[in-house]
Tab-separated table of N, CA, C and O in Angstrom:
chain	number	residue	atom	x	y	z
A	19	MET	N	80.547	96.669	101.891
A	19	MET	CA	81.382	97.745	102.369
A	19	MET	C	82.826	97.266	102.382
A	19	MET	O	83.089	96.073	102.498
A	20	VAL	N	83.739	98.192	102.273
A	20	VAL	CA	85.160	97.863	102.344
A	20	VAL	C	85.661	98.273	103.726
A	20	VAL	O	85.401	99.377	104.187
A	21	LEU	N	86.348	97.360	104.372
A	21	LEU	CA	86.899	97.626	105.697
A	21	LEU	C	88.410	97.725	105.572
A	21	LEU	O	89.067	96.812	105.069
A	22	GLN	N	88.942	98.857	105.994
A	22	GLN	CA	90.388	99.069	105.991
A	22	GLN	C	90.741	99.830	107.259
A	22	GLN	O	90.111	100.835	107.577
A	23	LEU	N	91.722	99.345	107.978
A	23	LEU	CA	92.117	99.973	109.228
A	23	LEU	C	93.369	100.802	109.009
A	23	LEU	O	94.384	100.298	108.528
A	24	ALA	N	93.283	102.086	109.341
A	24	ALA	CA	94.401	103.000	109.131
A	24	ALA	C	95.564	102.693	110.061
A	24	ALA	O	96.722	102.831	109.699
A	25	GLU	N	95.249	102.283	111.268
A	25	GLU	CA	96.292	101.972	112.250
A	25	GLU	C	96.390	100.464	112.422
A	25	GLU	O	95.371	99.776	112.422
A	26	PRO	N	97.589	99.944	112.597
A	26	PRO	CA	97.702	98.515	112.892
A	26	PRO	C	97.014	98.222	114.228
A	26	PRO	O	97.208	98.938	115.203
A	27	MET	N	96.198	97.212	114.235
A	27	MET	CA	95.498	96.824	115.456
A	27	MET	C	96.066	95.504	115.945
A	27	MET	O	96.550	94.695	115.160
A	28	THR	N	95.974	95.299	117.225
A	28	THR	CA	96.383	94.031	117.799
A	28	THR	C	95.376	92.964	117.400
A	28	THR	O	94.172	93.194	117.486
A	29	ILE	N	95.873	91.828	116.957
A	29	ILE	CA	95.000	90.713	116.605
A	29	ILE	C	95.098	89.664	117.702
A	29	ILE	O	96.189	89.181	118.000
A	30	GLU	N	93.960	89.344	118.285
A	30	GLU	CA	93.892	88.250	119.259
A	30	GLU	C	93.419	87.009	118.522
A	30	GLU	O	92.564	87.091	117.640
A	31	ASP	N	93.975	85.878	118.899
A	31	ASP	CA	93.673	84.617	118.217
A	31	ASP	C	93.402	83.524	119.254
A	31	ASP	O	94.268	82.702	119.535
A	32	PRO	N	92.194	83.503	119.821
A	32	PRO	CA	91.902	82.521	120.862
A	32	PRO	C	91.889	81.078	120.367
A	32	PRO	O	91.992	80.156	121.166
A	33	ARG	N	91.832	80.866	119.052
A	33	ARG	CA	91.781	79.500	118.510
A	33	ARG	C	93.121	79.038	117.950
A	33	ARG	O	93.216	77.966	117.375
A	34	HIS	N	94.150	79.861	118.103
A	34	HIS	CA	95.531	79.490	117.745
A	34	HIS	C	95.690	79.064	116.279
A	34	HIS	O	96.172	77.982	115.996
A	35	HIS	N	95.302	79.957	115.375
A	35	HIS	CA	95.491	79.713	113.946
A	35	HIS	C	96.978	79.788	113.617
A	35	HIS	O	97.755	80.381	114.361
A	36	PRO	N	97.396	79.230	112.478
A	36	PRO	CA	98.808	79.284	112.090
A	36	PRO	C	99.276	80.736	111.897
A	36	PRO	O	98.474	81.608	111.526
A	37	PRO	N	100.551	80.998	112.131
A	37	PRO	CA	101.085	82.360	111.986
A	37	PRO	C	100.829	82.975	110.607
A	37	PRO	O	100.586	84.170	110.495
A	38	GLU	N	100.871	82.162	109.554
A	38	GLU	CA	100.631	82.706	108.216
A	38	GLU	C	99.187	83.186	108.048
A	38	GLU	O	98.916	84.114	107.282
A	39	THR	N	98.257	82.589	108.787
A	39	THR	CA	96.866	83.049	108.753
A	39	THR	C	96.755	84.428	109.388
A	39	THR	O	96.077	85.318	108.860
A	40	LEU	N	97.437	84.627	110.500
A	40	LEU	CA	97.418	85.926	111.166
A	40	LEU	C	98.089	86.993	110.298
A	40	LEU	O	97.608	88.133	110.218
A	41	ALA	N	99.172	86.626	109.638
A	41	ALA	CA	99.857	87.572	108.748
A	41	ALA	C	98.949	87.956	107.582
A	41	ALA	O	98.897	89.122	107.178
A	42	SER	N	98.218	86.999	107.062
A	42	SER	CA	97.291	87.263	105.971
A	42	SER	C	96.171	88.196	106.427
A	42	SER	O	95.803	89.138	105.717
A	43	LEU	N	95.643	87.970	107.621
A	43	LEU	CA	94.602	88.848	108.158
A	43	LEU	C	95.148	90.257	108.364
A	43	LEU	O	94.481	91.241	108.028
A	44	GLN	N	96.343	90.377	108.887
A	44	GLN	CA	96.958	91.699	109.097
A	44	GLN	C	97.081	92.435	107.767
A	44	GLN	O	96.777	93.622	107.676
A	45	GLN	N	97.479	91.731	106.732
A	45	GLN	CA	97.611	92.327	105.405
A	45	GLN	C	96.250	92.758	104.868
A	45	GLN	O	96.111	93.844	104.305
A	46	VAL	N	95.254	91.915	105.044
A	46	VAL	CA	93.894	92.234	104.587
A	46	VAL	C	93.384	93.499	105.275
A	46	VAL	O	92.796	94.376	104.633
A	47	LEU	N	93.615	93.602	106.561
A	47	LEU	CA	93.152	94.772	107.304
A	47	LEU	C	93.879	96.046	106.872
A	47	LEU	O	93.297	97.124	106.846
A	48	ALA	N	95.144	95.930	106.519
A	48	ALA	CA	95.924	97.088	106.091
A	48	ALA	C	95.541	97.537	104.679
A	48	ALA	O	95.473	98.734	104.400
A	49	GLU	N	95.294	96.576	103.786
A	49	GLU	CA	95.000	96.890	102.391
A	49	GLU	C	93.526	97.196	102.146
A	49	GLU	O	93.184	97.855	101.179
A	50	GLY	N	92.668	96.655	102.988
A	50	GLY	CA	91.225	96.812	102.803
A	50	GLY	C	90.630	95.560	102.192
A	50	GLY	O	91.256	94.909	101.353
A	51	ALA	N	89.447	95.209	102.635
A	51	ALA	CA	88.785	94.004	102.150
A	51	ALA	C	87.285	94.207	102.169
A	51	ALA	O	86.754	95.001	102.948
A	52	LEU	N	86.610	93.469	101.302
A	52	LEU	CA	85.160	93.471	101.299
A	52	LEU	C	84.685	92.862	102.615
A	52	LEU	O	85.130	91.780	102.995
A	53	ALA	N	83.822	93.577	103.321
A	53	ALA	CA	83.363	93.128	104.632
A	53	ALA	C	81.838	93.079	104.653
A	53	ALA	O	81.165	93.945	104.095
A	54	HIS	N	81.327	92.044	105.297
A	54	HIS	CA	79.892	91.882	105.485
A	54	HIS	C	79.629	91.843	106.986
A	54	HIS	O	80.145	90.959	107.681
A	55	ALA	N	78.840	92.809	107.468
A	55	ALA	CA	78.494	92.824	108.893
A	55	ALA	C	77.572	91.649	109.202
A	55	ALA	O	76.693	91.316	108.408
A	56	ASP	N	77.787	91.033	110.356
A	56	ASP	CA	76.910	89.960	110.821
A	56	ASP	C	75.647	90.627	111.357
A	56	ASP	O	75.709	91.377	112.335
A	57	PRO	N	74.504	90.380	110.740
A	57	PRO	CA	73.283	91.069	111.165
A	57	PRO	C	72.806	90.672	112.564
A	57	PRO	O	72.022	91.379	113.182
A	58	ARG	N	73.305	89.564	113.076
A	58	ARG	CA	72.880	89.085	114.398
A	58	ARG	C	73.813	89.499	115.522
A	58	ARG	O	73.460	89.379	116.684
A	59	HIS	N	75.021	89.969	115.173
A	59	HIS	CA	76.011	90.302	116.197
A	59	HIS	C	76.709	91.619	115.857
A	59	HIS	O	77.375	91.709	114.829
A	60	GLU	N	76.582	92.587	116.723
A	60	GLU	CA	77.194	93.889	116.497
A	60	GLU	C	78.721	93.789	116.544
A	60	GLU	O	79.284	93.088	117.394
A	61	ASN	N	79.381	94.451	115.624
A	61	ASN	CA	80.848	94.516	115.520
A	61	ASN	C	81.498	93.211	115.069
A	61	ASN	O	82.704	93.035	115.233
A	62	PHE	N	80.727	92.286	114.522
A	62	PHE	CA	81.257	91.045	113.954
A	62	PHE	C	81.157	91.149	112.434
A	62	PHE	O	80.152	91.620	111.900
A	63	TYR	N	82.220	90.694	111.742
A	63	TYR	CA	82.280	90.830	110.287
A	63	TYR	C	82.888	89.590	109.644
A	63	TYR	O	83.737	88.924	110.232
A	64	GLU	N	82.472	89.341	108.398
A	64	GLU	CA	83.145	88.396	107.522
A	64	GLU	C	83.951	89.232	106.538
A	64	GLU	O	83.403	90.097	105.863
A	65	LEU	N	85.250	88.986	106.490
A	65	LEU	CA	86.143	89.696	105.574
A	65	LEU	C	86.554	88.748	104.462
A	65	LEU	O	87.003	87.629	104.733
A	66	GLU	N	86.444	89.200	103.228
A	66	GLU	CA	86.827	88.379	102.085
A	66	GLU	C	88.240	88.723	101.646
A	66	GLU	O	88.596	89.894	101.533
A	67	ASN	N	89.030	87.680	101.418
A	67	ASN	CA	90.397	87.845	100.927
A	67	ASN	C	90.653	86.796	99.855
A	67	ASN	O	91.153	85.721	100.156
A	68	GLY	N	90.288	87.096	98.636
A	68	GLY	CA	90.503	86.131	97.558
A	68	GLY	C	89.730	84.858	97.817
A	68	GLY	O	88.507	84.843	97.757
A	69	SER	N	90.420	83.798	98.169
A	69	SER	CA	89.786	82.499	98.369
A	69	SER	C	89.490	82.194	99.846
A	69	SER	O	89.079	81.098	100.175
A	70	ARG	N	89.722	83.164	100.749
A	70	ARG	CA	89.501	82.939	102.184
A	70	ARG	C	88.493	83.926	102.748
A	70	ARG	O	88.375	85.053	102.280
A	71	ILE	N	87.815	83.478	103.790
A	71	ILE	CA	86.921	84.327	104.578
A	71	ILE	C	87.455	84.320	106.007
A	71	ILE	O	87.821	83.272	106.539
A	72	PHE	N	87.518	85.497	106.612
A	72	PHE	CA	87.885	85.630	108.022
A	72	PHE	C	86.647	86.126	108.770
A	72	PHE	O	86.007	87.084	108.342
A	73	TYR	N	86.319	85.482	109.879
A	73	TYR	CA	85.222	85.937	110.730
A	73	TYR	C	85.869	86.575	111.951
A	73	TYR	O	86.593	85.907	112.702
A	74	VAL	N	85.638	87.879	112.116
A	74	VAL	CA	86.331	88.635	113.157
A	74	VAL	C	85.362	89.466	113.982
A	74	VAL	O	84.266	89.802	113.538
A	75	TYR	N	85.822	89.803	115.165
A	75	TYR	CA	85.142	90.762	116.035
A	75	TYR	C	86.060	91.962	116.160
A	75	TYR	O	87.250	91.817	116.447
A	76	LEU	N	85.520	93.164	115.922
A	76	LEU	CA	86.282	94.402	116.080
A	76	LEU	C	85.810	95.071	117.356
A	76	LEU	O	84.682	95.549	117.434
A	77	SER	N	86.664	95.094	118.360
A	77	SER	CA	86.293	95.656	119.654
A	77	SER	C	86.396	97.174	119.630
A	77	SER	O	87.486	97.717	119.481
A	78	PRO	N	85.266	97.875	119.798
A	78	PRO	CA	85.336	99.332	119.838
A	78	PRO	C	85.980	99.839	121.129
A	78	PRO	O	86.520	100.941	121.162
A	79	ALA	N	85.962	99.037	122.174
A	79	ALA	CA	86.527	99.459	123.459
A	79	ALA	C	88.048	99.317	123.506
A	79	ALA	O	88.752	100.233	123.897
A	80	SER	N	88.552	98.158	123.078
A	80	SER	CA	89.988	97.894	123.193
A	80	SER	C	90.741	98.128	121.887
A	80	SER	O	91.961	98.081	121.859
A	81	HIS	N	90.008	98.343	120.796
A	81	HIS	CA	90.611	98.527	119.469
A	81	HIS	C	91.429	97.312	119.054
A	81	HIS	O	92.476	97.439	118.422
A	82	LYS	N	90.928	96.130	119.401
A	82	LYS	CA	91.568	94.879	118.996
A	82	LYS	C	90.678	94.159	117.997
A	82	LYS	O	89.465	94.351	117.967
A	83	VAL	N	91.315	93.326	117.196
A	83	VAL	CA	90.620	92.447	116.272
A	83	VAL	C	90.737	91.042	116.853
A	83	VAL	O	91.832	90.607	117.197
A	84	VAL	N	89.623	90.352	116.952
A	84	VAL	CA	89.637	88.977	117.444
A	84	VAL	C	89.280	88.075	116.268
A	84	VAL	O	88.181	88.171	115.709
A	85	LEU	N	90.226	87.219	115.885
A	85	LEU	CA	89.989	86.257	114.811
A	85	LEU	C	89.284	85.050	115.402
A	85	LEU	O	89.851	84.344	116.237
A	86	LEU	N	88.046	84.825	114.973
A	86	LEU	CA	87.257	83.726	115.524
A	86	LEU	C	87.256	82.495	114.632
A	86	LEU	O	87.207	81.379	115.130
A	87	ALA	N	87.303	82.707	113.314
A	87	ALA	CA	87.281	81.566	112.389
A	87	ALA	C	87.771	82.014	111.020
A	87	ALA	O	87.775	83.213	110.707
A	88	THR	N	88.173	81.055	110.228
A	88	THR	CA	88.522	81.295	108.836
A	88	THR	C	88.196	80.036	108.057
A	88	THR	O	88.270	78.920	108.594
A	89	TRP	N	87.794	80.217	106.793
A	89	TRP	CA	87.466	79.081	105.963
A	89	TRP	C	87.646	79.447	104.495
A	89	TRP	O	87.759	80.624	104.160
A	90	ALA	N	87.682	78.417	103.652
A	90	ALA	CA	87.819	78.637	102.221
A	90	ALA	C	86.512	79.177	101.674
A	90	ALA	O	85.429	78.714	102.042
A	91	LYS	N	86.629	80.175	100.801
A	91	LYS	CA	85.452	80.769	100.180
A	91	LYS	C	84.870	79.804	99.159
A	91	LYS	O	85.609	79.230	98.359
A	92	ALA	N	83.560	79.614	99.195
A	92	ALA	CA	82.899	78.735	98.229
A	92	ALA	C	82.878	79.427	96.870
A	92	ALA	O	82.662	80.634	96.770
A	93	HIS	N	83.125	78.668	95.832
A	93	HIS	CA	83.167	79.251	94.476
A	93	HIS	C	81.847	79.075	93.790
A	93	HIS	O	81.184	78.177	93.765
């Protein structure tokens, strides 16, 4: 599925990733990205962005995105 957010959402970053990582995630959310729902956790997704994967939680209550992890996509 493709995940694209029409409205800018607040991104929370409890693990303090670099600012460029947050900017990249914001861009991915605005442009749309291939998303895979985590079958074990509701509202958790892996978003693909070229060579990176973002693992996020989308809060239906607060309308925030929580960036939990990011890693290089395996080729």
